[in-house]
Amino acid sequence: MRFPLFIATLMFLQPSVAHAESAAGEILEDDLRGHIEILASDGFAGRKPGTIGENKTVHYIATEWRKAGLQPAAGADSWYAPVALVDRTSLSESFAFQYDNGKRVKSVRIDDDQLLLRGAKPISSLSNIPLVHLGYGNQTVEEMEPVISGKLALMFLSSRPGVNGFPGYRERKANVIAAGASGVITVIKSESRFARAARRFRTANTSLDGEGKHADMEGIIGWKAVTKLLRKVDLDAEDLRDEAKSEIFQPLLLDIYADLSAETQVRSYVSHNVIGKIAGRDPASGAVLFLGHWDHLGECGPKNADDRICNGAVDNASGISLLIETAKRLTDGKSDRDIYFLATTAEESGLLGARAFAENPSFQIDRLVAVFNADTVALAPNGKLIAVVGRGETDLDEDLEKVAAAHDRKIDKTDKANAFIKRQDAYVFLERNIPAFMITSAFSDQKRLDSYLEGRYHDASDELDDQLLLGGAVDDANFHVALGRYFGNVETYKAKNAPNSAANSAGD
Ligand SMILES: [Zn+2]
């Protein structure tokens, strides 16, 4: 009785790969639904990086791509590129502040619930460290370095002080750390926003493991505490906030010193990007990249809920299913350029997998003529406008119009979807001047998108049921195949930015 069982196990462990499953013809709803059903099942546990859900997910994607006829492209014959991550969970902190009133040093009492700290190490402390009011921290690294190096930065959170193209919070904080700040304390003015941030602060914060990405100490402080601190040195918090918005604002060294210590749970682990490749006939002509994030949130439902698993059917099992089916259609040997497929990890923690890939790519990314990110494609019925996140950012808009026109599709010209440009994996490539887009008809209908964002988005209810609309996803998937054909072929698309293209070797 045992022998047949043993055979069965072996067969399970070795998926049949005798024939490639490259497919011709249109992608259909059932093609996508089949993958979503698996990726968004409870067995995949919400696809959280570093869990059993990750193992199942990355294995599934690599298996599907291998069946489609792709080659592994993470380096050394592997599908999996390791991404070192670290989770930091703030456990407790203590702090004391002193100021110099010109005659002697006095201490200021700050309420316990007004300041939360997280250390880079399990036990971190800074003593007698001077505070610098950095405004929004939007000066250049070089400008900030002389005044902030080795000190504690007080920095406002707000990302929109009325200036277009103002850098986001994450970018500003990274610059402050690059300028050598030992600590960064973010000032949050709104009480309700501070309360929300405080709750989040006690849950794990995920980041790429590596030097220089963290200050020794990071924290958040409430408006009441900041107002009190500044008043001691005859400064007004409201005034400083207004001044920080002006272009001539200069960081201000304060006569305030802090002793800070924090206890932090630090967990390091390795997650993975999955990378596959379709070799082109003329690799010197460049490459095209399709990507999408495989990760989701694991369990995110309320503590006592029956169903706590956040299956992420829309976000982003839908995008991964699109990538699997698109790959199958493009393995027929008709592409001049190499076509790469990348499934990223830890997008939900701030595009970390995409950033890790761009910092340490397994192929030369300056060969890329176009990048397409598939995220959140299952919200609209078929026949909707195509929203192009990244429209107006590159010189590829006309080419996208051409592909759309050839396939009876129309592109949304409102550019509203660009509001999401920094919140999706393609942004990492745009930052490096590589033309990159997120293309989805799910983002062209603001009302529909809003109701998703207020409802199922990052909620346990984002699962596969009959509310999931796959008509638009199918449109988008077939459009991605068309994009692969167009940008993969040197006849249809003569690269403007490829290293070996005529435009670049013209000697100008
Ligand atoms: Zn998400």
XYZ file of C-alpha atoms and ligand atoms in Angstrom:
509
model
C 0.000 0.000 0.000
C 2.923 2.336 0.583
C 4.531 1.955 -2.795
C 1.842 3.679 -4.879
C 1.794 6.555 -2.388
C 5.530 7.007 -2.878
C 5.069 7.192 -6.643
C 2.325 9.739 -6.227
C 4.604 11.946 -4.130
C 7.357 11.823 -6.735
C 4.960 12.798 -9.465
C 3.783 15.727 -7.416
C 7.320 16.967 -6.840
C 8.282 16.861 -10.490
C 5.861 18.913 -12.546
C 5.713 17.830 -16.145
C 7.916 20.070 -18.254
C 8.243 17.843 -21.300
C 6.453 20.321 -23.541
C 6.379 24.095 -23.394
C 2.922 25.508 -22.905
C 3.367 28.515 -25.112
C -0.051 29.472 -26.339
C -1.445 31.246 -29.337
C -4.646 33.237 -29.587
C -6.375 35.740 -27.351
C -6.077 35.544 -23.601
C -9.450 34.640 -22.081
C -11.044 35.299 -18.689
C -10.692 31.652 -17.684
C -6.935 31.771 -18.381
C -6.544 34.569 -15.830
C -9.100 33.186 -13.365
C -7.225 29.882 -13.135
C -4.068 31.566 -11.819
C -5.909 33.981 -9.530
C -7.814 31.053 -8.019
C -4.500 29.507 -6.950
C -2.493 32.629 -6.043
C -5.360 34.157 -4.050
C -6.344 30.906 -2.319
C -6.125 30.622 1.467
C -3.364 28.039 0.987
C -1.116 30.845 -0.262
C -1.824 32.667 3.001
C -1.852 36.190 1.587
C 1.575 35.847 -0.099
C 3.594 37.579 2.583
C 7.364 37.760 1.950
C 9.395 35.361 4.065
C 6.528 32.955 4.767
C 5.309 29.628 3.389
C 3.035 31.794 1.213
C 6.136 33.167 -0.496
C 7.541 29.696 -1.172
C 4.331 28.598 -2.836
C 3.979 31.810 -4.815
C 7.482 32.116 -6.260
C 7.508 28.405 -7.072
C 4.181 28.704 -8.870
C 5.330 31.670 -10.959
C 8.668 30.075 -11.900
C 6.904 26.822 -12.810
C 4.379 28.619 -15.021
C 7.074 30.631 -16.767
C 9.198 27.533 -17.278
C 6.203 25.748 -18.771
C 5.652 28.767 -21.021
C 9.180 28.339 -22.375
C 11.031 31.092 -20.524
C 14.602 30.671 -19.300
C 15.626 31.454 -15.724
C 17.271 34.909 -15.603
C 18.053 35.705 -11.987
C 21.673 34.673 -12.590
C 23.477 31.306 -12.250
C 20.614 29.407 -13.900
C 18.210 30.434 -11.184
C 14.701 31.869 -11.277
C 15.059 33.407 -7.845
C 17.014 36.563 -6.990
C 17.424 36.881 -3.220
C 16.249 40.142 -1.621
C 17.503 40.648 1.937
C 14.788 42.238 4.064
C 14.594 43.283 7.670
C 11.511 43.794 9.820
C 11.826 46.234 12.694
C 9.126 46.346 15.339
C 9.263 49.078 17.939
C 8.813 47.568 21.427
C 9.522 50.407 23.864
C 11.440 53.643 24.239
C 12.597 56.204 26.749
C 13.645 59.800 26.220
C 14.670 63.015 27.916
C 15.173 66.530 26.544
C 17.306 69.405 27.846
C 17.630 72.961 26.622
C 20.039 75.772 27.327
C 18.279 78.996 28.260
C 21.537 80.965 28.206
C 22.097 80.663 31.941
C 21.823 76.965 32.622
C 20.638 73.651 31.237
C 17.043 72.711 32.099
C 14.962 69.702 31.194
C 11.618 69.561 29.351
C 9.042 66.950 30.156
C 7.392 65.362 27.088
C 4.357 63.078 27.529
C 5.074 59.376 27.044
C 2.510 58.976 24.274
C 3.880 61.897 22.221
C 7.104 60.270 21.012
C 7.664 56.784 19.599
C 11.096 55.470 18.665
C 12.493 52.603 16.639
C 16.188 51.721 16.653
C 18.300 50.267 13.856
C 19.589 47.675 16.362
C 17.728 45.706 19.056
C 19.057 48.106 21.699
C 19.824 51.610 20.425
C 20.632 54.798 22.231
C 21.785 58.335 21.497
C 22.896 60.619 24.284
C 23.142 64.370 24.480
C 22.458 64.704 20.765
C 21.617 68.185 19.390
C 18.315 68.734 17.541
C 18.134 70.374 14.123
C 14.900 71.775 12.727
C 15.090 70.588 9.115
C 11.725 71.868 7.882
C 10.534 69.357 5.302
C 14.023 67.963 4.734
C 13.750 68.904 1.064
C 17.200 70.444 0.668
C 19.886 68.519 -1.195
C 22.045 66.007 0.663
C 25.047 68.342 0.194
C 23.162 71.305 1.645
C 21.969 69.360 4.679
C 25.160 67.479 5.450
C 27.144 70.211 7.279
C 24.307 70.964 9.667
C 22.688 67.542 10.210
C 25.592 65.079 10.218
C 25.701 63.278 13.561
C 22.644 65.135 14.862
C 18.934 64.522 15.391
C 16.627 65.810 12.643
C 13.145 67.124 13.317
C 11.303 66.908 10.015
C 7.728 67.651 8.945
C 5.752 64.804 7.413
C 3.403 66.644 5.057
C 4.201 65.829 1.466
C 2.333 68.707 -0.199
C 3.375 72.118 1.025
C 1.930 73.652 -2.137
C 4.806 73.029 -4.511
C 4.534 70.916 -7.643
C 6.994 68.068 -7.911
C 7.787 68.267 -4.191
C 9.690 65.135 -3.126
C 7.695 62.538 -1.201
C 8.286 61.742 2.461
C 10.222 58.539 1.814
C 12.618 60.292 -0.556
C 13.151 63.220 1.812
C 13.817 60.933 4.753
C 16.299 58.900 2.700
C 18.143 62.137 1.835
C 18.270 63.214 5.475
C 19.778 59.842 6.375
C 22.214 60.043 3.442
C 23.270 63.459 4.796
C 24.422 61.665 7.930
C 21.651 62.319 10.483
C 22.010 59.993 13.485
C 18.298 60.183 14.082
C 15.174 61.347 12.236
C 12.056 62.308 14.150
C 9.044 62.989 11.955
C 6.678 65.696 13.150
C 3.016 64.861 12.561
C 0.716 67.823 13.055
C -2.742 66.265 12.787
C -3.743 64.471 15.982
C -5.710 61.766 14.198
C -2.888 61.190 11.752
C -0.420 60.914 14.611
C -2.668 58.382 16.343
C -2.844 56.286 13.171
C 0.904 56.503 12.647
C 1.470 55.547 16.284
C -0.606 52.363 15.870
C 1.326 51.463 12.706
C 4.608 52.212 14.440
C 4.130 49.245 16.770
C 3.726 46.822 13.860
C 6.652 45.574 11.804
C 8.332 48.020 9.452
C 9.963 46.253 6.508
C 12.974 47.605 4.658
C 15.867 46.442 2.517
C 18.677 45.113 4.662
C 21.818 47.139 4.135
C 23.953 49.929 5.422
C 22.935 53.548 5.130
C 19.211 52.983 4.705
C 18.430 53.591 8.355
C 19.370 56.193 10.879
C 20.431 54.811 14.273
C 17.087 56.032 15.578
C 13.811 56.906 13.863
C 10.623 58.140 15.415
C 7.443 60.166 15.279
C 6.474 63.064 17.522
C 3.132 64.780 18.113
C 2.423 68.475 17.595
C 1.807 69.162 21.291
C 5.300 67.958 22.188
C 7.009 69.877 19.384
C 5.215 73.081 20.315
C 6.327 72.680 23.925
C 9.950 71.908 23.023
C 10.317 74.844 20.660
C 8.685 77.304 23.047
C 11.501 76.610 25.514
C 13.977 78.109 23.074
C 11.644 80.983 22.126
C 10.479 79.511 18.825
C 6.952 79.058 17.567
C 6.105 75.747 15.896
C 3.475 77.299 13.584
C 5.882 80.025 12.443
C 8.641 77.513 11.782
C 6.262 75.407 9.757
C 5.314 78.384 7.586
C 8.936 79.418 7.149
C 9.902 75.892 6.161
C 7.660 76.251 3.109
C 9.668 79.181 1.754
C 12.437 78.596 -0.751
C 15.027 80.436 1.314
C 14.463 78.246 4.380
C 17.678 77.113 6.067
C 17.988 74.226 8.559
C 18.189 75.527 12.097
C 20.407 74.106 14.841
C 18.404 74.251 18.078
C 19.659 74.693 21.623
C 17.915 71.460 22.519
C 19.592 68.136 23.333
C 18.078 64.669 23.610
C 18.842 61.360 25.287
C 17.003 58.627 23.436
C 16.910 54.870 23.769
C 14.749 52.259 22.101
C 14.173 48.556 22.265
C 13.365 47.143 18.839
C 12.656 43.650 17.579
C 14.832 43.139 14.496
C 14.207 40.183 12.178
C 16.327 39.630 9.051
C 15.204 37.252 6.340
C 15.563 36.617 2.635
C 12.741 37.027 0.137
C 12.931 36.612 -3.641
C 12.235 38.284 -6.951
C 11.410 35.821 -9.742
C 13.065 36.565 -13.105
C 12.624 34.847 -16.475
C 13.658 35.624 -20.014
C 12.641 35.093 -23.613
C 15.802 35.358 -25.702
C 15.401 37.671 -28.688
C 16.802 37.183 -32.191
C 18.881 40.350 -31.923
C 19.803 40.986 -28.280
C 22.061 43.905 -29.308
C 18.886 45.816 -30.156
C 17.933 46.011 -26.488
C 15.351 44.476 -24.210
C 11.789 44.858 -22.926
C 10.713 44.183 -19.339
C 7.328 43.166 -17.950
C 6.976 43.177 -14.198
C 4.427 42.952 -11.416
C 4.554 42.368 -7.682
C 3.721 38.920 -6.326
C 3.598 39.885 -2.646
C 0.631 40.878 -0.545
C -0.064 41.451 3.138
C -0.483 37.989 4.649
C -3.023 38.318 7.445
C -4.369 41.859 7.682
C -7.969 41.446 8.867
C -9.001 42.627 12.364
C -7.676 40.450 15.228
C -10.891 38.514 15.924
C -12.265 38.281 12.390
C -13.185 34.852 10.987
C -11.236 35.530 7.822
C -8.001 37.397 8.451
C -6.180 36.331 5.266
C -5.694 39.145 2.792
C -5.696 37.100 -0.392
C -4.915 40.009 -2.708
C -6.890 38.726 -5.694
C -6.908 42.143 -7.372
C -3.697 43.300 -5.649
C -1.844 41.672 -7.285
C -2.744 38.094 -8.213
C -4.448 39.731 -11.194
C -1.218 41.336 -12.429
C 0.788 38.132 -11.970
C -1.823 36.121 -13.891
C -1.523 38.702 -16.676
C 2.267 38.247 -16.719
C 1.990 34.455 -16.892
C -0.438 34.520 -19.805
C 1.453 37.314 -21.601
C 4.675 35.300 -21.320
C 2.988 32.282 -22.920
C 2.008 34.372 -25.979
C 5.480 35.811 -26.537
C 7.583 32.640 -26.593
C 7.081 31.973 -30.299
C 10.542 33.198 -31.313
C 9.260 36.320 -33.065
C 10.907 38.927 -30.848
C 14.094 40.721 -31.899
C 14.765 42.108 -28.438
C 15.131 40.050 -25.284
C 11.941 40.077 -23.247
C 12.322 39.801 -19.477
C 9.668 38.971 -16.902
C 10.094 40.027 -13.283
C 7.806 39.225 -10.353
C 8.839 41.463 -7.474
C 8.637 40.982 -3.726
C 7.826 43.532 -1.005
C 6.110 46.084 -3.217
C 3.637 46.578 -0.401
C 6.461 47.729 1.891
C 7.584 50.465 -0.502
C 8.605 48.938 -3.866
C 11.467 47.148 -2.082
C 11.824 44.196 -4.466
C 11.870 46.495 -7.500
C 14.422 48.741 -5.786
C 16.612 45.765 -4.904
C 16.446 44.611 -8.525
C 17.344 48.053 -9.916
C 20.259 48.385 -7.490
C 21.593 44.944 -8.280
C 20.089 43.809 -11.606
C 20.742 40.387 -13.120
C 21.048 41.941 -16.601
C 22.056 45.356 -17.897
C 19.021 47.536 -17.359
C 20.312 50.292 -19.634
C 19.400 47.875 -22.450
C 15.714 48.302 -21.636
C 13.758 50.246 -24.243
C 10.459 49.958 -22.349
C 9.167 48.651 -19.013
C 5.558 47.702 -18.235
C 4.293 47.088 -14.713
C 1.073 45.084 -14.282
C -0.665 45.889 -11.005
C -4.321 45.776 -9.972
C -5.885 44.956 -13.340
C -9.100 43.222 -12.282
C -11.489 46.096 -11.535
C -13.165 47.040 -14.812
C -15.382 45.320 -17.366
C -14.064 45.058 -20.902
C -14.054 47.924 -23.386
C -12.889 50.675 -21.024
C -10.283 53.350 -21.692
C -6.674 52.419 -21.000
C -5.100 54.430 -18.182
C -1.367 54.939 -18.635
C 0.446 55.708 -15.395
C 3.582 57.462 -16.651
C 1.957 59.231 -19.593
C 3.777 62.471 -20.369
C 6.942 61.297 -18.625
C 8.743 59.762 -21.604
C 8.787 60.086 -25.394
C 6.875 56.829 -25.845
C 3.340 58.248 -25.637
C 2.862 58.287 -29.407
C 4.017 54.687 -29.665
C 1.492 53.647 -27.024
C -1.217 55.483 -29.006
C -0.181 53.561 -32.105
C -0.415 50.177 -30.384
C -3.782 51.122 -28.900
C -5.166 52.292 -32.240
C -4.023 49.088 -33.939
C -6.008 47.095 -31.357
C -9.143 49.244 -31.264
C -8.327 50.576 -27.825
C -8.395 54.169 -26.619
C -6.054 55.770 -24.103
C -7.393 57.915 -21.260
C -6.090 61.446 -21.884
C -6.933 62.908 -18.473
C -3.672 61.675 -16.926
C -5.497 61.299 -13.584
C -3.877 57.905 -13.130
C -0.509 59.648 -12.819
C -1.489 60.349 -9.198
C -0.241 56.787 -8.587
C 3.080 57.198 -10.353
C 5.259 56.952 -7.235
C 3.200 54.185 -5.680
C 3.971 51.428 -8.186
C 7.021 49.420 -9.205
C 7.573 51.110 -12.588
C 8.574 54.288 -10.758
C 11.884 52.715 -9.767
C 12.770 52.560 -13.486
C 11.498 56.070 -14.254
C 13.824 57.326 -11.525
C 16.655 55.833 -13.572
C 15.448 57.450 -16.809
C 14.181 54.182 -18.243
C 10.774 54.549 -19.961
C 8.354 52.750 -17.663
C 4.579 52.533 -17.358
C 1.768 50.918 -15.508
C -1.036 50.286 -17.960
C -4.474 49.231 -16.766
C -8.067 49.947 -17.731
C -8.882 49.502 -14.019
C -7.541 53.034 -13.397
C -9.459 54.962 -16.052
C -12.754 55.044 -14.155
C -12.212 57.216 -11.085
C -15.482 56.241 -9.419
C -14.818 52.547 -9.749
C -11.247 52.984 -8.556
C -12.299 55.058 -5.546
C -14.855 52.498 -4.452
C -12.166 49.801 -4.623
C -9.682 51.916 -2.660
C -12.291 52.580 0.032
C -13.482 48.975 0.079
C -11.544 45.858 -0.808
C -8.138 47.494 -1.168
C -5.721 46.013 1.405
C -8.644 44.286 3.081
C -9.470 40.641 3.706
C -12.320 41.017 1.187
C -9.923 41.337 -1.792
C -10.595 37.776 -2.905
C -11.783 35.907 -5.961
C -15.572 36.036 -6.191
C -18.122 37.100 -8.785
C -17.509 40.779 -8.030
C -14.050 40.490 -9.529
C -14.242 41.880 -13.063
C -11.930 40.127 -15.473
C -13.159 41.702 -18.725
C -10.834 44.673 -18.340
C -8.029 42.411 -17.141
C -8.346 40.353 -20.323
C -8.249 43.546 -22.422
C -5.149 44.626 -20.527
C -3.488 41.232 -20.861
C -4.003 41.129 -24.615
C -2.780 44.712 -24.820
C 0.421 43.696 -23.004
C 0.989 40.981 -25.597
C 0.612 43.667 -28.272
C 3.083 45.883 -26.410
C 5.549 42.996 -26.272
C 5.246 42.502 -30.029
C 5.568 46.207 -30.824
C 8.461 47.073 -28.509
C 10.161 43.708 -29.024
C 10.446 44.244 -32.740
C 13.047 46.585 -34.296
C 10.834 47.137 -37.357
C 7.896 48.470 -35.356
C 9.905 50.236 -32.665
C 13.292 51.786 -33.345
C 14.602 52.402 -29.863
C 15.318 55.972 -28.886
C 17.319 55.058 -25.854
C 18.865 51.624 -26.419
C 22.662 51.543 -26.110
C 23.125 50.278 -29.652
C 20.356 52.166 -31.364
C 21.010 54.498 -34.296
C 19.831 57.479 -32.264
C 22.527 56.907 -29.695
C 25.418 56.057 -31.996
C 24.791 58.980 -34.333
C 27.659 60.829 -32.689
C 25.743 63.882 -31.484
Zn -1.147 46.753 -2.371
